[in-house]
Short mmCIF file of C-alpha atoms in Angstrom, two decimals:
data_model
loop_
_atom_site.label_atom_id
_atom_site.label_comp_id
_atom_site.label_asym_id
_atom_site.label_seq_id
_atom_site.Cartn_x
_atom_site.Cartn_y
_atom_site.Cartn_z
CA UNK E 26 35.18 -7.06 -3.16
CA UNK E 27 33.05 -5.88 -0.57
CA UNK E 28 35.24 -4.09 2.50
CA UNK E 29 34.09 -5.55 5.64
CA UNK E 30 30.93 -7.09 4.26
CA UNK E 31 29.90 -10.90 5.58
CA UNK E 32 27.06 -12.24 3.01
CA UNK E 33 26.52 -8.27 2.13
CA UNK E 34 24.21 -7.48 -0.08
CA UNK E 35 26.15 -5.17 -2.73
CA UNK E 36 25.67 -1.29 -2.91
CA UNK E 37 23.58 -1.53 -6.08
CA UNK E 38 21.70 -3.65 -7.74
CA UNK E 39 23.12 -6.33 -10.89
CA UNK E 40 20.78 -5.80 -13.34
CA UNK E 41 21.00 -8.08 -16.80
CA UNK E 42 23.40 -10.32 -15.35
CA UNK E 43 22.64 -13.87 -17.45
CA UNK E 44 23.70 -15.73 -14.39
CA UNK E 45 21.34 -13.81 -12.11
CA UNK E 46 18.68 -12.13 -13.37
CA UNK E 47 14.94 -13.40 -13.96
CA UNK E 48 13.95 -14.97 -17.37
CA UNK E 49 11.93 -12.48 -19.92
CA UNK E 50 8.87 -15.07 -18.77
CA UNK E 51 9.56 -14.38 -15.19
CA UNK E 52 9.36 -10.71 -15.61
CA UNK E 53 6.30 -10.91 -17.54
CA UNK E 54 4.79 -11.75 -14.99
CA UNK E 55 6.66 -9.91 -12.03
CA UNK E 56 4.86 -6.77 -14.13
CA UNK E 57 1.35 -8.34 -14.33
CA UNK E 58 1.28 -8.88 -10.39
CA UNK E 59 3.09 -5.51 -9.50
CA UNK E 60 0.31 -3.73 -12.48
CA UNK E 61 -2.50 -6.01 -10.54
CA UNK E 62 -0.91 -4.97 -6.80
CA UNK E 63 -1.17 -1.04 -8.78
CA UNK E 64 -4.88 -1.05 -9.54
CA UNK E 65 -6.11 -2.38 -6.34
CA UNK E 66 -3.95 -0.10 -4.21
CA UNK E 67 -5.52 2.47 -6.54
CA UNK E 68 -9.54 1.25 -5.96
CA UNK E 69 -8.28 1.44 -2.30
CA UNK E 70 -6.97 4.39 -1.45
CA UNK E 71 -8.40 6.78 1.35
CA UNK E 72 -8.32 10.45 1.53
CA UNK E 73 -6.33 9.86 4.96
CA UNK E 74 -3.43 8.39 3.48
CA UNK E 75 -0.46 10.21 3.00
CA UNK E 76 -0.50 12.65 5.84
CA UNK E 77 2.84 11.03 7.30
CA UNK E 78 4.38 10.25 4.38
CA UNK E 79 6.55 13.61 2.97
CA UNK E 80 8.64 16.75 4.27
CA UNK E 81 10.03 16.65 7.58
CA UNK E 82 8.82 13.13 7.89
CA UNK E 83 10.98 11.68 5.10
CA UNK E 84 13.97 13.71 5.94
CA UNK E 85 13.69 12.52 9.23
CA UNK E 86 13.42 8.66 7.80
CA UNK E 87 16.60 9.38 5.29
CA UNK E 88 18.32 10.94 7.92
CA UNK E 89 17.77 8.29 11.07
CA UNK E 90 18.36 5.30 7.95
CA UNK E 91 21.48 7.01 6.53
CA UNK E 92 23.50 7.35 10.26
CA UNK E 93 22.26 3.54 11.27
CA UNK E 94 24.11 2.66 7.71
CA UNK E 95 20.63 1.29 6.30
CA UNK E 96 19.95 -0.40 2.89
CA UNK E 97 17.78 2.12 0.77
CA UNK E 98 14.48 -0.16 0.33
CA UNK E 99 14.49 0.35 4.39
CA UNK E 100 13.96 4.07 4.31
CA UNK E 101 11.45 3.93 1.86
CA UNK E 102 9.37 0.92 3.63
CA UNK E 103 9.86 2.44 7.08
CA UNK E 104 8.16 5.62 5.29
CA UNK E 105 5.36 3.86 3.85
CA UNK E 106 4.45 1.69 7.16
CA UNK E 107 5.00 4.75 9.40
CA UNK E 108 2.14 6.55 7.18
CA UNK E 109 0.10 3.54 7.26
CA UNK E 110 0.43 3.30 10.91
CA UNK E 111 -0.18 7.12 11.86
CA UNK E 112 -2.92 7.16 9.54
CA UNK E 113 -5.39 4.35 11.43
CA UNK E 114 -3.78 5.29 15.19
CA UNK E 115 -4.66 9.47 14.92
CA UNK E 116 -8.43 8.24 13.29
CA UNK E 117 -8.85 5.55 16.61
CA UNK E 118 -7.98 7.53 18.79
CA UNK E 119 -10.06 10.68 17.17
CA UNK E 120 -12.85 8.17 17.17
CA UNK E 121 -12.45 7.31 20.73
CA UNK E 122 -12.91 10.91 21.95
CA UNK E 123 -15.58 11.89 20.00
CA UNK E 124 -17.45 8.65 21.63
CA UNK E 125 -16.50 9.85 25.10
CA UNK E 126 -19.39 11.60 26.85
CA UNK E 127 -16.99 14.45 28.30
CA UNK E 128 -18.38 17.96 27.19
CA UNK E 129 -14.67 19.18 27.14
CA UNK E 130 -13.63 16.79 24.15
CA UNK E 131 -11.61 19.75 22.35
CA UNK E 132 -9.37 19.70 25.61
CA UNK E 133 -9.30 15.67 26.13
CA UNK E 134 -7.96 15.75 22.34
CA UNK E 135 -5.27 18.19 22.62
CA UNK E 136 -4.15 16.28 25.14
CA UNK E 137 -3.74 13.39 23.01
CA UNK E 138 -2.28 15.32 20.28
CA UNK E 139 0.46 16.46 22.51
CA UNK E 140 0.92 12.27 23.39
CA UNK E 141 1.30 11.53 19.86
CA UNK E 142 3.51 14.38 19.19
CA UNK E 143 5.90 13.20 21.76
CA UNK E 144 5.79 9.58 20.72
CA UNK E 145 6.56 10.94 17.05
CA UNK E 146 10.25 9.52 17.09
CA UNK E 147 9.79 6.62 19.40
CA UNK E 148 7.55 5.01 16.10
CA UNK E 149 9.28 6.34 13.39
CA UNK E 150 12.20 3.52 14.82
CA UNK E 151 9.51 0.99 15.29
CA UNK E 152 8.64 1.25 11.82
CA UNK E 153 12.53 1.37 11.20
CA UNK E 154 12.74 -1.56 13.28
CA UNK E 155 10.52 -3.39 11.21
CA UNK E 156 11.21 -2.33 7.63
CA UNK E 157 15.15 -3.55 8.51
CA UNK E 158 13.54 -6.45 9.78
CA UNK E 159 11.80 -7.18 6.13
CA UNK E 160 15.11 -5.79 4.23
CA UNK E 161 17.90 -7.13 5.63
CA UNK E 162 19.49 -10.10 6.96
CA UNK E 163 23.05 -8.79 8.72
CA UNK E 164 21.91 -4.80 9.40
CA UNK E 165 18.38 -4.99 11.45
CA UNK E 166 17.53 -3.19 13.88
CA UNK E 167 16.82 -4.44 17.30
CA UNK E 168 15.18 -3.08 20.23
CA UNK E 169 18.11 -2.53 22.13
CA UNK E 170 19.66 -0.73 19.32
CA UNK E 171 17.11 1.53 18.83
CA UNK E 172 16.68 2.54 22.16
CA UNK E 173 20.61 3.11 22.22
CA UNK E 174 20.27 5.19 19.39
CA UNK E 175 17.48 7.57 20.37
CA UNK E 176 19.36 8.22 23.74
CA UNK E 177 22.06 9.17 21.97
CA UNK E 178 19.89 12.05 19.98
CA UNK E 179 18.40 13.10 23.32
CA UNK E 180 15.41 11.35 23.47
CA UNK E 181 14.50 9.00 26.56
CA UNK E 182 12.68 6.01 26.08
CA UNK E 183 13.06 2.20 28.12
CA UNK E 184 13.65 -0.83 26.46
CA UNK E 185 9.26 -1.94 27.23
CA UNK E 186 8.39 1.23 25.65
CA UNK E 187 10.51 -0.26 22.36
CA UNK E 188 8.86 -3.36 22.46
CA UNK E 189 5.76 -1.68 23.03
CA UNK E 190 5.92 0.23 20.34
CA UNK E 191 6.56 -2.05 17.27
CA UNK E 192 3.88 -4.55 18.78
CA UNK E 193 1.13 -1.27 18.70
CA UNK E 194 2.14 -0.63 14.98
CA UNK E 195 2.38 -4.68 14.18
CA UNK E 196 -1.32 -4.94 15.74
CA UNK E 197 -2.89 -1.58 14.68
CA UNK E 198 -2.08 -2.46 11.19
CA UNK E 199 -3.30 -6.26 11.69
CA UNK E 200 0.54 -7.55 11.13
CA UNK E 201 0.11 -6.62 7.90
CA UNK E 202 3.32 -4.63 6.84
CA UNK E 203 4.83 -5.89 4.04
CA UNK E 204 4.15 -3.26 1.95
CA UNK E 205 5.40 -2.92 -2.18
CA UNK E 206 6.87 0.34 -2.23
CA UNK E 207 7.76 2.41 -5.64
CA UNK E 208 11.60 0.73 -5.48
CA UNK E 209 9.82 -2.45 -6.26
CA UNK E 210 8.21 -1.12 -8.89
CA UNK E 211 11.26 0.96 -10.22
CA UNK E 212 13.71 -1.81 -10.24
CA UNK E 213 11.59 -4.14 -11.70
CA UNK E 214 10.89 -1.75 -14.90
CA UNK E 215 14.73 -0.84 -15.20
CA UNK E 216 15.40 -4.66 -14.94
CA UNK E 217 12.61 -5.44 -18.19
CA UNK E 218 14.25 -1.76 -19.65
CA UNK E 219 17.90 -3.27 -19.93
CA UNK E 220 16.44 -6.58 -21.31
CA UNK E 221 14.71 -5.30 -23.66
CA UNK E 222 17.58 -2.33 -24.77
CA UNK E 223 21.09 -3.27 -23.33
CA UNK E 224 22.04 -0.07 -24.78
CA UNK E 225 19.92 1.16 -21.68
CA UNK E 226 22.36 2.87 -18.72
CA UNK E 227 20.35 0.89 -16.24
CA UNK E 228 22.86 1.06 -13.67
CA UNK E 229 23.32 5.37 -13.92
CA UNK E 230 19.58 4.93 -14.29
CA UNK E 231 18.76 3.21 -11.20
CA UNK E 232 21.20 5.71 -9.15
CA UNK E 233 19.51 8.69 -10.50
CA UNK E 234 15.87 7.22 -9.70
CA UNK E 235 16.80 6.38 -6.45
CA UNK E 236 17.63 9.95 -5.67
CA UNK E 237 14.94 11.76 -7.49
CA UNK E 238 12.44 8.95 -5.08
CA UNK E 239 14.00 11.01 -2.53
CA UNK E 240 12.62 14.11 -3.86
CA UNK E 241 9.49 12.82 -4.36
CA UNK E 242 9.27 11.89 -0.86
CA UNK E 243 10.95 14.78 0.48
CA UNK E 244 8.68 17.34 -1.70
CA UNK E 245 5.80 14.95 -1.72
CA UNK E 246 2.46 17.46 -1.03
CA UNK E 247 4.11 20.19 -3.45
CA UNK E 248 5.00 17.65 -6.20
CA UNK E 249 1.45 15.79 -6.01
CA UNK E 250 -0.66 19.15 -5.88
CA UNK E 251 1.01 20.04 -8.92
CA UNK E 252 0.64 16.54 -10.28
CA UNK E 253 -3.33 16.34 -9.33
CA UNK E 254 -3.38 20.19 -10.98
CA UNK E 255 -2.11 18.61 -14.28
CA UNK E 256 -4.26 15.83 -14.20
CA UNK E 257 -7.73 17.24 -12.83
CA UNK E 258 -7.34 20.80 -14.05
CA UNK E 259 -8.06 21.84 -10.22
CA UNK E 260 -6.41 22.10 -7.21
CA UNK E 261 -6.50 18.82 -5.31
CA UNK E 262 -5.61 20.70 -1.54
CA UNK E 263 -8.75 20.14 0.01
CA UNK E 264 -9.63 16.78 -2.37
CA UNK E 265 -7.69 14.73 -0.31
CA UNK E 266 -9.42 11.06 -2.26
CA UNK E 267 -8.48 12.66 -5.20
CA UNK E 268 -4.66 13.43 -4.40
CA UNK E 269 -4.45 9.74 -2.68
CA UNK E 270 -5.34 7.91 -6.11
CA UNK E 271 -2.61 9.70 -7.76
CA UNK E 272 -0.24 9.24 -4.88
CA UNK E 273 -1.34 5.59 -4.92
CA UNK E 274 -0.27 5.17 -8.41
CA UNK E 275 3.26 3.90 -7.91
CA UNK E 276 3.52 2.35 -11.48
CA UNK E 277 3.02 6.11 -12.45
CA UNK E 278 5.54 7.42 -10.15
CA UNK E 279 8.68 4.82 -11.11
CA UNK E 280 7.98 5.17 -14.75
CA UNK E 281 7.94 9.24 -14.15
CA UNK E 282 10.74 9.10 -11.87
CA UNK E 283 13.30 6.92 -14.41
CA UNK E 284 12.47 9.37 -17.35
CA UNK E 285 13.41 12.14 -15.42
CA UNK E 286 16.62 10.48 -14.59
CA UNK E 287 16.84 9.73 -18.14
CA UNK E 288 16.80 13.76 -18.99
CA UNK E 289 19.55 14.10 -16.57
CA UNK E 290 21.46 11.21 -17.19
CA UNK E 291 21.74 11.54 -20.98
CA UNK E 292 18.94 14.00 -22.78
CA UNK E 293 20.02 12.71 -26.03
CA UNK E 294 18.73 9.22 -25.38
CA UNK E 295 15.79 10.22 -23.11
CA UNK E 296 12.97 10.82 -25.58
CA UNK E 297 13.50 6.49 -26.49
CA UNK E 298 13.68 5.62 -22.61
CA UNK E 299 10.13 7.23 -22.31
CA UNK E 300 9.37 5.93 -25.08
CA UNK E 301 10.23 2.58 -23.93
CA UNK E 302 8.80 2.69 -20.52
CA UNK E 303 5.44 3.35 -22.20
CA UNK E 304 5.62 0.40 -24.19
CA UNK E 305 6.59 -1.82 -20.75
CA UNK E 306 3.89 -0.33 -19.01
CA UNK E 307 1.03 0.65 -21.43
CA UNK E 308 1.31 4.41 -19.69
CA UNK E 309 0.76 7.13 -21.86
CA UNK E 310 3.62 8.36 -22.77
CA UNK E 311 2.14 12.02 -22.43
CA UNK E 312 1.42 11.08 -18.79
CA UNK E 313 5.21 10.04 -17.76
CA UNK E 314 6.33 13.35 -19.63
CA UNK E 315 3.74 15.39 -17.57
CA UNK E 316 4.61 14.12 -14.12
CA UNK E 317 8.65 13.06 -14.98
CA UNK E 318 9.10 17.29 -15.92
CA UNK E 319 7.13 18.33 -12.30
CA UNK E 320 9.87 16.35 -10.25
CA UNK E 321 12.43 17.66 -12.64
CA UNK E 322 11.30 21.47 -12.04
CA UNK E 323 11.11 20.20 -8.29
CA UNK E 324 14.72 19.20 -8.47
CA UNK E 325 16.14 21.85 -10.31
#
């Protein structure tokens, strides 16, 4: 069934499958911890997160993901560790020359800007490296792969600095990178949404989603500014705590993102899908209709 494919894991996923999928009970509470996972990552979020997440960043991801023949939860983890990682390594090393007693710290950190500049694609495959690692079984990504494929898009790097690399991001983020990212959250609502409706078109559903996540990501300051503008009634640019709550709200974001695949999927039923994914998640429904029609304008 599946060309070339030893133990593969199948191009999308099999959703309300009897023989497969999780009991109503099991979902239940696959919601509850994901909600729980939600409001913490919410009370948590920092005004430096997010930097390295969107734009050129993501397309980069996508792009480097797509030619390595990737699964799609890899690009989106890769993203979300990358931006973790970038996030703590520019503050230490900020921190580091502002503690130095050199007068000519302004130089001193341009240098180091320039450093992490160059190193830019040398950790975006780390983070590749270990988001395959966490994804897949038959398609990760080693070292020596890596470093093959780099070379091959001009850029020079030895097989220490690869291992280097992913052991900086593994310790700089305390080992701690298995992050939930919003597919989690959108596949496990679609999943409750076709038990609860099979009527739903889960599968043209989850297709849709996945690309208008890519939108997201790809348009991500220009989609949240407008977001935080709906939802503050002011301009969130320089309110960078404010924008990161928002951002951090990934419930939010896969419940927005599946009724704006609904709209272009089949606008006849969409009105009950967000209807429906208000009732799963105890969103307001005005809220999913606010944010689903910004990455619809955004896509269109």
């Amino acid at each position: 069934m599946y060309k070339n494919r030893i133990f593969g894991t199948p191009p999308e996923p099999v959703f309300n499958m009897k023989s497969a999928c999780l009991p109503p009970e099991l979902l239940e509470e696959a919601l509850y911890v994901l909600a729980d996972e939600n409001e913490k990552n919410m009370d948590n979020a920092s005004g430096i997160q997010g930097f390295f997440k969107g734009g050129k960043t993501a397309e980069y991801v996508f792009l480097l993901c797509g030619e390595m023949g990737l699964p799609m939860e890899t690009r989106f983890l890769a993203i979300e560790i990358f931006d973790k990682f970038m996030a703590k390594h520019v503050c230490s090393l900020y921190d580091l020359i502002r503690s130095n007693s050199d007068t000519n710290q302004q130089k001193n950190w341009k240098e180091v800007e320039n450093r992490v500049k160059t190193q830019v694609p040398l950790r975006i495959m780390s983070c590749v490296q270990l988001a395959s690692k966490l994804t897949s079984h038959y398609k990760l990504v080693t070292p020596t792969k890596g470093q093959r494929f780099l070379n091959s898009i001009g850029h020079c790097y030895t097989l220490g600095s690869m291992v280097k690399s992913e052991l900086r991001i593994l310790k700089t983020l305390d080992y701690h990178i298995l992050i939930t990212t919003p597919l989690t959250f959108l596949e496990t609502i679609l999943e409750i949404l076709g038990h609860n409706d099979s009527r739903s078109q889960v599968k043209l559903l989850h297709d849709a989603s996945v690309k208008l996540l890519d939108i997201v990501y790809l348009k991500y300051e220009e989609i949240y500014s407008k977001l935080c503008m709906a939802a503050t009634g002011e301009t969130c640019i320089n309110d960078r705590q404010k924008l990161s709550v928002l951002a951090n709200d990934l419930m939010l974001l896969a419940v927005s993102v599946i009724g704006a695949a609904s709209f272009i999927v089949n606008q006849g039923t969409s009105d009950m899908v967000v209807e429906q994914l208000g009732r799963i998640t105890q969103i307001p429904v005005d809220d999913v209709l606010d944010f689903a029609t910004i990455i619809i304008e955004h896509t269109l």
